[in-house]
mmCIF file of C-alpha atoms and ligand atoms in Angstrom:
data_model
loop_
_atom_site.group_PDB
_atom_site.id
_atom_site.type_symbol
_atom_site.label_atom_id
_atom_site.label_comp_id
_atom_site.label_asym_id
_atom_site.label_seq_id
_atom_site.Cartn_x
_atom_site.Cartn_y
_atom_site.Cartn_z
ATOM 1 C CA MET A 1 -137.267 201.200 -87.660
ATOM 2 C CA ILE A 2 -135.937 203.570 -90.711
ATOM 3 C CA GLU A 3 -133.035 202.037 -92.654
ATOM 4 C CA MET A 4 -131.359 203.325 -95.778
ATOM 5 C CA LYS A 5 -128.502 201.345 -97.669
ATOM 6 C CA ASN A 6 -126.521 203.288 -100.335
ATOM 7 C CA VAL A 7 -129.746 205.271 -101.430
ATOM 8 C CA CYS A 8 -129.908 207.273 -104.759
ATOM 9 C CA PHE A 9 -133.025 209.385 -106.005
ATOM 10 C CA ASN A 10 -133.366 210.657 -109.528
ATOM 11 C CA TYR A 11 -136.359 212.448 -110.611
ATOM 12 C CA GLU A 12 -137.549 211.550 -114.160
ATOM 13 C CA ASN A 13 -135.832 214.948 -115.256
ATOM 14 C CA GLY A 14 -132.813 213.552 -114.526
ATOM 15 C CA THR A 15 -132.321 215.810 -111.054
ATOM 16 C CA CYS A 16 -130.236 213.554 -108.674
ATOM 17 C CA ALA A 17 -131.901 214.794 -105.506
ATOM 18 C CA LEU A 18 -130.304 212.143 -103.012
ATOM 19 C CA ARG A 19 -127.111 210.109 -103.197
ATOM 20 C CA ASP A 20 -124.910 207.471 -100.935
ATOM 21 C CA ILE A 21 -127.853 207.851 -98.280
ATOM 22 C CA ASP A 22 -127.059 205.562 -95.714
ATOM 23 C CA LEU A 23 -128.983 206.044 -92.297
ATOM 24 C CA LYS A 24 -130.282 203.956 -89.810
ATOM 25 C CA VAL A 25 -133.194 205.622 -87.040
ATOM 26 C CA ALA A 26 -133.734 202.982 -84.270
ATOM 27 C CA ASP A 27 -137.419 202.636 -82.719
ATOM 28 C CA GLY A 28 -138.012 204.972 -80.088
ATOM 29 C CA GLU A 29 -135.536 207.877 -81.786
ATOM 30 C CA PHE A 30 -136.216 211.678 -82.136
ATOM 31 C CA VAL A 31 -134.371 213.191 -84.989
ATOM 32 C CA PHE A 32 -133.925 216.543 -86.788
ATOM 33 C CA ILE A 33 -133.488 216.764 -90.132
ATOM 34 C CA VAL A 34 -131.987 219.981 -91.556
ATOM 35 C CA GLY A 35 -130.772 221.801 -94.652
ATOM 36 C CA GLN A 36 -131.103 224.374 -96.654
ATOM 37 C CA SER A 37 -133.763 224.867 -99.428
ATOM 38 C CA GLY A 38 -133.422 222.183 -102.245
ATOM 39 C CA ALA A 39 -130.557 219.934 -100.272
ATOM 40 C CA GLY A 40 -133.024 216.822 -100.422
ATOM 41 C CA LYS A 41 -135.091 216.722 -97.169
ATOM 42 C CA SER A 42 -138.426 216.401 -98.647
ATOM 43 C CA SER A 43 -137.250 214.160 -100.971
ATOM 44 C CA LEU A 44 -135.620 212.070 -98.010
ATOM 45 C CA LEU A 45 -139.403 211.933 -96.395
ATOM 46 C CA LYS A 46 -140.924 210.924 -99.383
ATOM 47 C CA LEU A 47 -138.772 207.967 -99.798
ATOM 48 C CA ILE A 48 -139.650 207.232 -96.257
ATOM 49 C CA THR A 49 -143.507 207.239 -96.928
ATOM 50 C CA ARG A 50 -143.071 205.586 -100.353
ATOM 51 C CA GLU A 51 -144.114 208.776 -101.941
ATOM 52 C CA ASN A 52 -141.280 207.896 -104.005
ATOM 53 C CA VAL A 53 -139.232 204.804 -104.345
ATOM 54 C CA ALA A 54 -135.504 204.933 -104.295
ATOM 55 C CA THR A 55 -133.876 204.614 -107.746
ATOM 56 C CA ARG A 56 -131.157 202.696 -106.274
ATOM 57 C CA GLY A 57 -130.367 201.152 -102.699
ATOM 58 C CA ASP A 58 -132.544 199.622 -99.925
ATOM 59 C CA VAL A 59 -135.513 201.392 -97.871
ATOM 60 C CA VAL A 60 -136.768 199.372 -95.274
ATOM 61 C CA ILE A 61 -139.193 200.946 -92.874
ATOM 62 C CA ASN A 62 -141.367 199.301 -90.414
ATOM 63 C CA GLY A 63 -139.930 196.006 -91.799
ATOM 64 C CA TYR A 64 -141.324 196.875 -95.236
ATOM 65 C CA ASN A 65 -138.809 196.623 -98.050
ATOM 66 C CA LEU A 66 -140.283 199.441 -99.933
ATOM 67 C CA GLY A 67 -138.553 198.707 -103.159
ATOM 68 C CA LYS A 68 -139.927 195.303 -103.303
ATOM 69 C CA MET A 69 -143.436 196.151 -102.068
ATOM 70 C CA SER A 70 -146.665 195.374 -103.936
ATOM 71 C CA LYS A 71 -149.087 197.869 -104.512
ATOM 72 C CA LYS A 72 -151.315 196.186 -102.532
ATOM 73 C CA GLU A 73 -149.488 196.414 -99.313
ATOM 74 C CA ILE A 74 -149.102 200.056 -99.822
ATOM 75 C CA PRO A 75 -152.263 200.999 -97.521
ATOM 76 C CA SER A 76 -151.208 198.801 -94.792
ATOM 77 C CA PHE A 77 -147.721 200.133 -94.718
ATOM 78 C CA ARG A 78 -149.059 203.792 -94.770
ATOM 79 C CA ARG A 79 -151.063 202.865 -91.616
ATOM 80 C CA THR A 80 -147.431 202.644 -89.841
ATOM 81 C CA ILE A 81 -146.529 206.030 -90.634
ATOM 82 C CA GLY A 82 -148.166 209.366 -89.156
ATOM 83 C CA MET A 83 -147.619 212.571 -91.105
ATOM 84 C CA VAL A 84 -147.725 216.396 -90.218
ATOM 85 C CA PHE A 85 -147.310 218.912 -92.692
ATOM 86 C CA GLN A 86 -146.697 222.641 -92.598
ATOM 87 C CA ASP A 87 -149.927 223.581 -93.743
ATOM 88 C CA PHE A 88 -151.878 221.598 -91.494
ATOM 89 C CA ARG A 89 -154.285 220.118 -94.044
ATOM 90 C CA LEU A 90 -157.119 219.607 -91.912
ATOM 91 C CA ILE A 91 -160.742 219.481 -93.727
ATOM 92 C CA PRO A 92 -162.419 223.043 -93.088
ATOM 93 C CA SER A 93 -166.002 221.809 -92.746
ATOM 94 C CA MET A 94 -165.366 219.058 -90.194
ATOM 95 C CA SER A 95 -164.971 219.515 -86.566
ATOM 96 C CA VAL A 96 -161.864 218.541 -84.468
ATOM 97 C CA PHE A 97 -163.436 215.264 -83.522
ATOM 98 C CA ASP A 98 -164.372 214.605 -87.000
ATOM 99 C CA ASN A 99 -161.020 215.588 -88.793
ATOM 100 C CA VAL A 100 -159.402 212.980 -86.467
ATOM 101 C CA ALA A 101 -162.012 210.357 -86.723
ATOM 102 C CA PHE A 102 -162.215 210.776 -90.385
ATOM 103 C CA VAL A 103 -158.719 208.841 -90.950
ATOM 104 C CA LEU A 104 -160.028 206.149 -88.694
ATOM 105 C CA ARG A 105 -163.182 205.675 -90.806
ATOM 106 C CA VAL A 106 -161.890 205.447 -93.859
ATOM 107 C CA THR A 107 -159.685 202.602 -92.756
ATOM 108 C CA ASN A 108 -162.425 200.754 -91.180
ATOM 109 C CA TYR A 109 -161.894 201.137 -87.437
ATOM 110 C CA SER A 110 -165.003 200.159 -85.247
ATOM 111 C CA ASN A 111 -167.187 203.054 -84.475
ATOM 112 C CA LYS A 112 -166.100 201.789 -80.864
ATOM 113 C CA TYR A 113 -162.756 202.234 -80.952
ATOM 114 C CA ILE A 114 -163.150 205.492 -82.585
ATOM 115 C CA LYS A 115 -165.170 206.735 -79.853
ATOM 116 C CA THR A 116 -162.335 206.219 -77.265
ATOM 117 C CA ARG A 117 -159.317 206.712 -79.435
ATOM 118 C CA VAL A 118 -160.167 210.114 -80.757
ATOM 119 C CA PRO A 119 -161.102 211.818 -77.456
ATOM 120 C CA TYR A 120 -157.744 209.902 -76.013
ATOM 121 C CA VAL A 121 -155.578 211.412 -78.771
ATOM 122 C CA LEU A 122 -156.870 214.781 -78.650
ATOM 123 C CA ASP A 123 -156.102 214.612 -74.733
ATOM 124 C CA LEU A 124 -152.551 213.932 -75.541
ATOM 125 C CA VAL A 125 -152.567 217.137 -77.420
ATOM 126 C CA ASN A 126 -154.267 219.150 -75.026
ATOM 127 C CA LEU A 127 -157.474 219.840 -76.873
ATOM 128 C CA SER A 128 -159.841 217.616 -74.858
ATOM 129 C CA LYS A 129 -162.081 221.109 -74.852
ATOM 130 C CA SER A 130 -162.138 221.914 -78.189
ATOM 131 C CA LEU A 131 -163.729 218.602 -79.821
ATOM 132 C CA ASN A 132 -166.760 220.368 -81.381
ATOM 133 C CA LYS A 133 -164.680 223.414 -82.898
ATOM 134 C CA PHE A 134 -164.216 223.839 -86.281
ATOM 135 C CA PRO A 135 -160.384 224.468 -88.046
ATOM 136 C CA ASN A 136 -161.128 228.121 -88.357
ATOM 137 C CA GLU A 137 -162.033 228.735 -84.738
ATOM 138 C CA LEU A 138 -158.578 227.752 -83.796
ATOM 139 C CA SER A 139 -154.901 229.184 -83.704
ATOM 140 C CA GLY A 140 -152.407 227.853 -86.134
ATOM 141 C CA GLY A 141 -150.531 226.201 -83.321
ATOM 142 C CA GLU A 142 -153.963 224.693 -82.118
ATOM 143 C CA GLN A 143 -154.494 223.317 -85.566
ATOM 144 C CA GLN A 144 -151.115 221.661 -85.953
ATOM 145 C CA ARG A 145 -152.258 220.217 -82.447
ATOM 146 C CA VAL A 146 -155.033 218.553 -84.515
ATOM 147 C CA ALA A 147 -152.840 217.426 -87.214
ATOM 148 C CA ILE A 148 -150.524 215.817 -84.851
ATOM 149 C CA ALA A 149 -153.632 214.021 -82.966
ATOM 150 C CA ARG A 150 -154.947 212.913 -86.767
ATOM 151 C CA ALA A 151 -151.402 211.369 -87.322
ATOM 152 C CA LEU A 152 -151.222 209.399 -83.964
ATOM 153 C CA ALA A 153 -154.772 208.150 -84.410
ATOM 154 C CA SER A 154 -153.846 204.692 -85.671
ATOM 155 C CA ASP A 155 -151.124 204.469 -83.228
ATOM 156 C CA PRO A 156 -148.339 204.418 -85.965
ATOM 157 C CA PRO A 157 -144.705 203.470 -84.897
ATOM 158 C CA ILE A 158 -143.147 206.474 -86.597
ATOM 159 C CA LEU A 159 -144.363 210.157 -87.252
ATOM 160 C CA VAL A 160 -142.763 212.242 -89.550
ATOM 161 C CA ALA A 161 -143.326 216.292 -89.845
ATOM 162 C CA ASP A 162 -142.345 218.235 -92.876
ATOM 163 C CA GLU A 163 -141.497 221.730 -91.497
ATOM 164 C CA PRO A 164 -144.319 221.284 -89.022
ATOM 165 C CA THR A 165 -143.341 224.975 -87.684
ATOM 166 C CA GLY A 166 -143.129 226.740 -90.707
ATOM 167 C CA ASN A 167 -147.029 228.284 -90.291
ATOM 168 C CA ILE A 168 -146.849 228.967 -86.484
ATOM 169 C CA ASP A 169 -145.584 232.033 -84.415
ATOM 170 C CA PRO A 170 -142.038 231.328 -83.251
ATOM 171 C CA GLU A 171 -143.084 231.039 -79.748
ATOM 172 C CA LEU A 172 -145.469 228.609 -80.298
ATOM 173 C CA SER A 173 -143.446 226.667 -82.534
ATOM 174 C CA MET A 174 -141.544 225.886 -79.269
ATOM 175 C CA GLN A 175 -144.643 224.487 -77.855
ATOM 176 C CA ILE A 176 -145.103 222.453 -81.176
ATOM 177 C CA VAL A 177 -141.636 220.650 -80.848
ATOM 178 C CA ASP A 178 -142.105 220.177 -76.950
ATOM 179 C CA LEU A 179 -145.479 218.436 -77.614
ATOM 180 C CA LEU A 180 -143.632 216.186 -80.339
ATOM 181 C CA VAL A 181 -140.881 215.046 -77.857
ATOM 182 C CA GLU A 182 -143.528 214.525 -75.169
ATOM 183 C CA ILE A 183 -145.220 212.156 -77.459
ATOM 184 C CA ASN A 184 -142.085 210.488 -78.209
ATOM 185 C CA LYS A 185 -141.491 210.053 -74.587
ATOM 186 C CA TYR A 186 -144.833 208.985 -73.569
ATOM 187 C CA CYS A 187 -146.031 207.007 -76.467
ATOM 188 C CA GLY A 188 -142.448 205.516 -77.672
ATOM 189 C CA THR A 189 -143.428 207.032 -81.200
ATOM 190 C CA THR A 190 -140.238 207.442 -83.607
ATOM 191 C CA ILE A 191 -139.986 211.004 -84.458
ATOM 192 C CA VAL A 192 -138.333 212.659 -87.633
ATOM 193 C CA VAL A 193 -138.968 216.302 -88.191
ATOM 194 C CA VAL A 194 -137.660 218.300 -91.130
ATOM 195 C CA THR A 195 -137.094 221.948 -90.406
ATOM 196 C CA HIS A 196 -134.854 224.591 -91.459
ATOM 197 C CA GLU A 197 -135.194 226.318 -87.984
ATOM 198 C CA HIS A 198 -131.867 226.406 -86.552
ATOM 199 C CA GLU A 199 -132.622 227.909 -83.632
ATOM 200 C CA LEU A 200 -135.199 225.347 -82.613
ATOM 201 C CA VAL A 201 -132.828 222.741 -83.259
ATOM 202 C CA ARG A 202 -130.047 224.333 -81.273
ATOM 203 C CA SER A 203 -132.878 224.706 -78.444
ATOM 204 C CA PHE A 204 -133.799 221.264 -78.217
ATOM 205 C CA GLY A 205 -130.696 219.504 -79.422
ATOM 206 C CA GLY A 206 -130.831 215.616 -79.565
ATOM 207 C CA ARG A 207 -129.768 214.064 -83.319
ATOM 208 C CA VAL A 208 -129.522 216.185 -86.014
ATOM 209 C CA ILE A 209 -129.000 214.925 -89.422
ATOM 210 C CA GLY A 210 -127.859 217.578 -92.197
ATOM 211 C CA ILE A 211 -128.612 217.192 -95.735
ATOM 212 C CA GLU A 212 -126.345 219.269 -98.162
ATOM 213 C CA GLY A 213 -126.639 218.518 -102.087
ATOM 214 C CA GLY A 214 -128.398 215.400 -101.693
ATOM 215 C CA LYS A 215 -125.900 213.778 -99.211
ATOM 216 C CA ILE A 216 -125.807 212.950 -95.275
ATOM 217 C CA ALA A 217 -123.248 216.379 -94.585
ATOM 218 C CA PHE A 218 -123.601 215.281 -90.927
ATOM 219 C CA ASP A 219 -125.368 213.151 -88.134
ATOM 220 C CA GLU A 220 -124.301 214.475 -84.948
ATOM 221 C CA ASN A 221 -125.747 214.966 -81.472
ATOM 222 C CA VAL A 222 -126.584 218.320 -80.039
ATOM 223 C CA VAL A 223 -126.600 219.033 -76.332
ATOM 224 C CA GLY A 224 -130.139 220.819 -75.516
ATOM 225 C CA LYS A 225 -133.085 220.455 -73.816
ATOM 226 C CA ILE A 226 -133.531 216.424 -75.498
ATOM 227 C CA SER A 227 -130.224 215.137 -74.700
ATOM 228 C CA SER A 228 -127.268 215.886 -72.184
ATOM 229 C CA GLY A 229 -123.912 215.347 -73.420
ATOM 230 C CA GLU A 230 -123.650 211.714 -72.115
ATOM 231 C CA GLU A 231 -126.780 210.324 -73.948
ATOM 232 C CA ASN A 232 -125.109 211.555 -76.915
ATOM 233 C CA LYS A 233 -122.152 209.508 -76.713
ATOM 234 C CA LYS A 234 -124.578 206.207 -77.080
ATOM 235 C CA VAL A 235 -126.272 207.393 -79.993
ATOM 236 C CA VAL A 236 -123.499 208.428 -82.249
ATOM 237 C CA GLY A 237 -121.800 206.168 -84.182
ATOM 238 C CA GLY A 238 -124.275 203.348 -82.912
ATOM 239 C CA ALA A 239 -127.223 204.991 -85.160
ATOM 240 C CA ASN A 240 -125.403 205.811 -88.262
ATOM 241 C CA GLU A 241 -121.878 204.723 -88.658
ATOM 242 C CA ARG A 242 -120.365 206.497 -91.867
HETATM 243 P P1 ADP B 301 -135.674 220.549 -99.648
HETATM 244 O O1 ADP B 301 -136.862 219.816 -99.358
HETATM 245 O O2 ADP B 301 -134.469 220.443 -98.872
HETATM 246 O O3 ADP B 301 -135.900 221.781 -100.089
HETATM 247 P P2 ADP B 301 -136.234 219.088 -102.204
HETATM 248 O O4 ADP B 301 -135.899 217.407 -101.731
HETATM 249 O O5 ADP B 301 -137.314 219.561 -102.543
HETATM 250 O O6 ADP B 301 -135.288 219.410 -101.292
HETATM 251 O O7 ADP B 301 -135.302 219.057 -103.518
HETATM 252 C C1 ADP B 301 -133.967 218.351 -103.845
HETATM 253 C C2 ADP B 301 -133.597 218.698 -105.193
HETATM 254 O O8 ADP B 301 -134.584 218.054 -106.072
HETATM 255 C C3 ADP B 301 -133.622 219.946 -105.943
HETATM 256 O O9 ADP B 301 -132.630 220.222 -106.849
HETATM 257 C C4 ADP B 301 -134.955 220.100 -106.292
HETATM 258 O O10 ADP B 301 -135.080 221.053 -107.284
HETATM 259 C C5 ADP B 301 -135.142 219.144 -107.160
HETATM 260 N N1 ADP B 301 -136.606 218.531 -107.245
HETATM 261 C C6 ADP B 301 -137.731 218.381 -105.955
HETATM 262 N N2 ADP B 301 -138.681 217.959 -106.614
HETATM 263 C C7 ADP B 301 -138.621 217.693 -107.720
HETATM 264 C C8 ADP B 301 -139.644 217.256 -108.665
HETATM 265 N N3 ADP B 301 -140.707 216.672 -108.801
HETATM 266 N N4 ADP B 301 -138.876 216.906 -110.197
HETATM 267 C C9 ADP B 301 -137.567 217.445 -110.342
HETATM 268 N N5 ADP B 301 -136.749 218.013 -109.238
HETATM 269 C C10 ADP B 301 -137.328 218.096 -108.141
#
């Protein structure tokens, strides 16, 4: 669950990146966040992941009140969020298996768990046959699928993806979002995708939150692959009353 109440965020140099943000994303939702460059999308994601802390207001994610959380709690909080980046951020010297296993090893999961969990998440992203390959042997789309598997390794309730299709050919971009939609349906993971690719958003539809000048400019449901008009009516209003 993502909840923001009356949130503002200013950078140290005084830039007001976000203001008056009231937002609720329920467990199991799939949400696009759109907006032009400089609108505040990354700043919003960084509040969700607690890379930054709100200057004002409350940010509550997966039951953690991020403004009141102690430093000690940050690692366990972070494990409740999977992250996917535009530039994949895989370790080139590690195999696909080890890239995914790495995040579990550093957080002290048992070898027994790793041996079953890593093949399972790589199967979810259709890369069962590439466990022993290295990132440079994979296409951009495949590398992003490894990054998605890595983000899912510790079974987080929320996955946030920052421009996940930014470095991928347009036709493969659709497949990446298709995969995220499948994961949302199959695993129940709440998924937040930041993108500026309007065509992608129009095609998939569902809940679309627009950021302009640091504010939520719209929060609406678009008819597309994800949702029919009927489903839309339920989500609007209930999810974010403004
Ligand atoms: P987007 O992700 O939509 O492109 P950002 O959240 O990166 O937008 O930026 C929102 C605003 O905050 C912009 O005016 C940007 O210049 C400013 N900004 C972003 N990062 C910093 C920073 N580290 N220090 C100061 N200002 C920043």
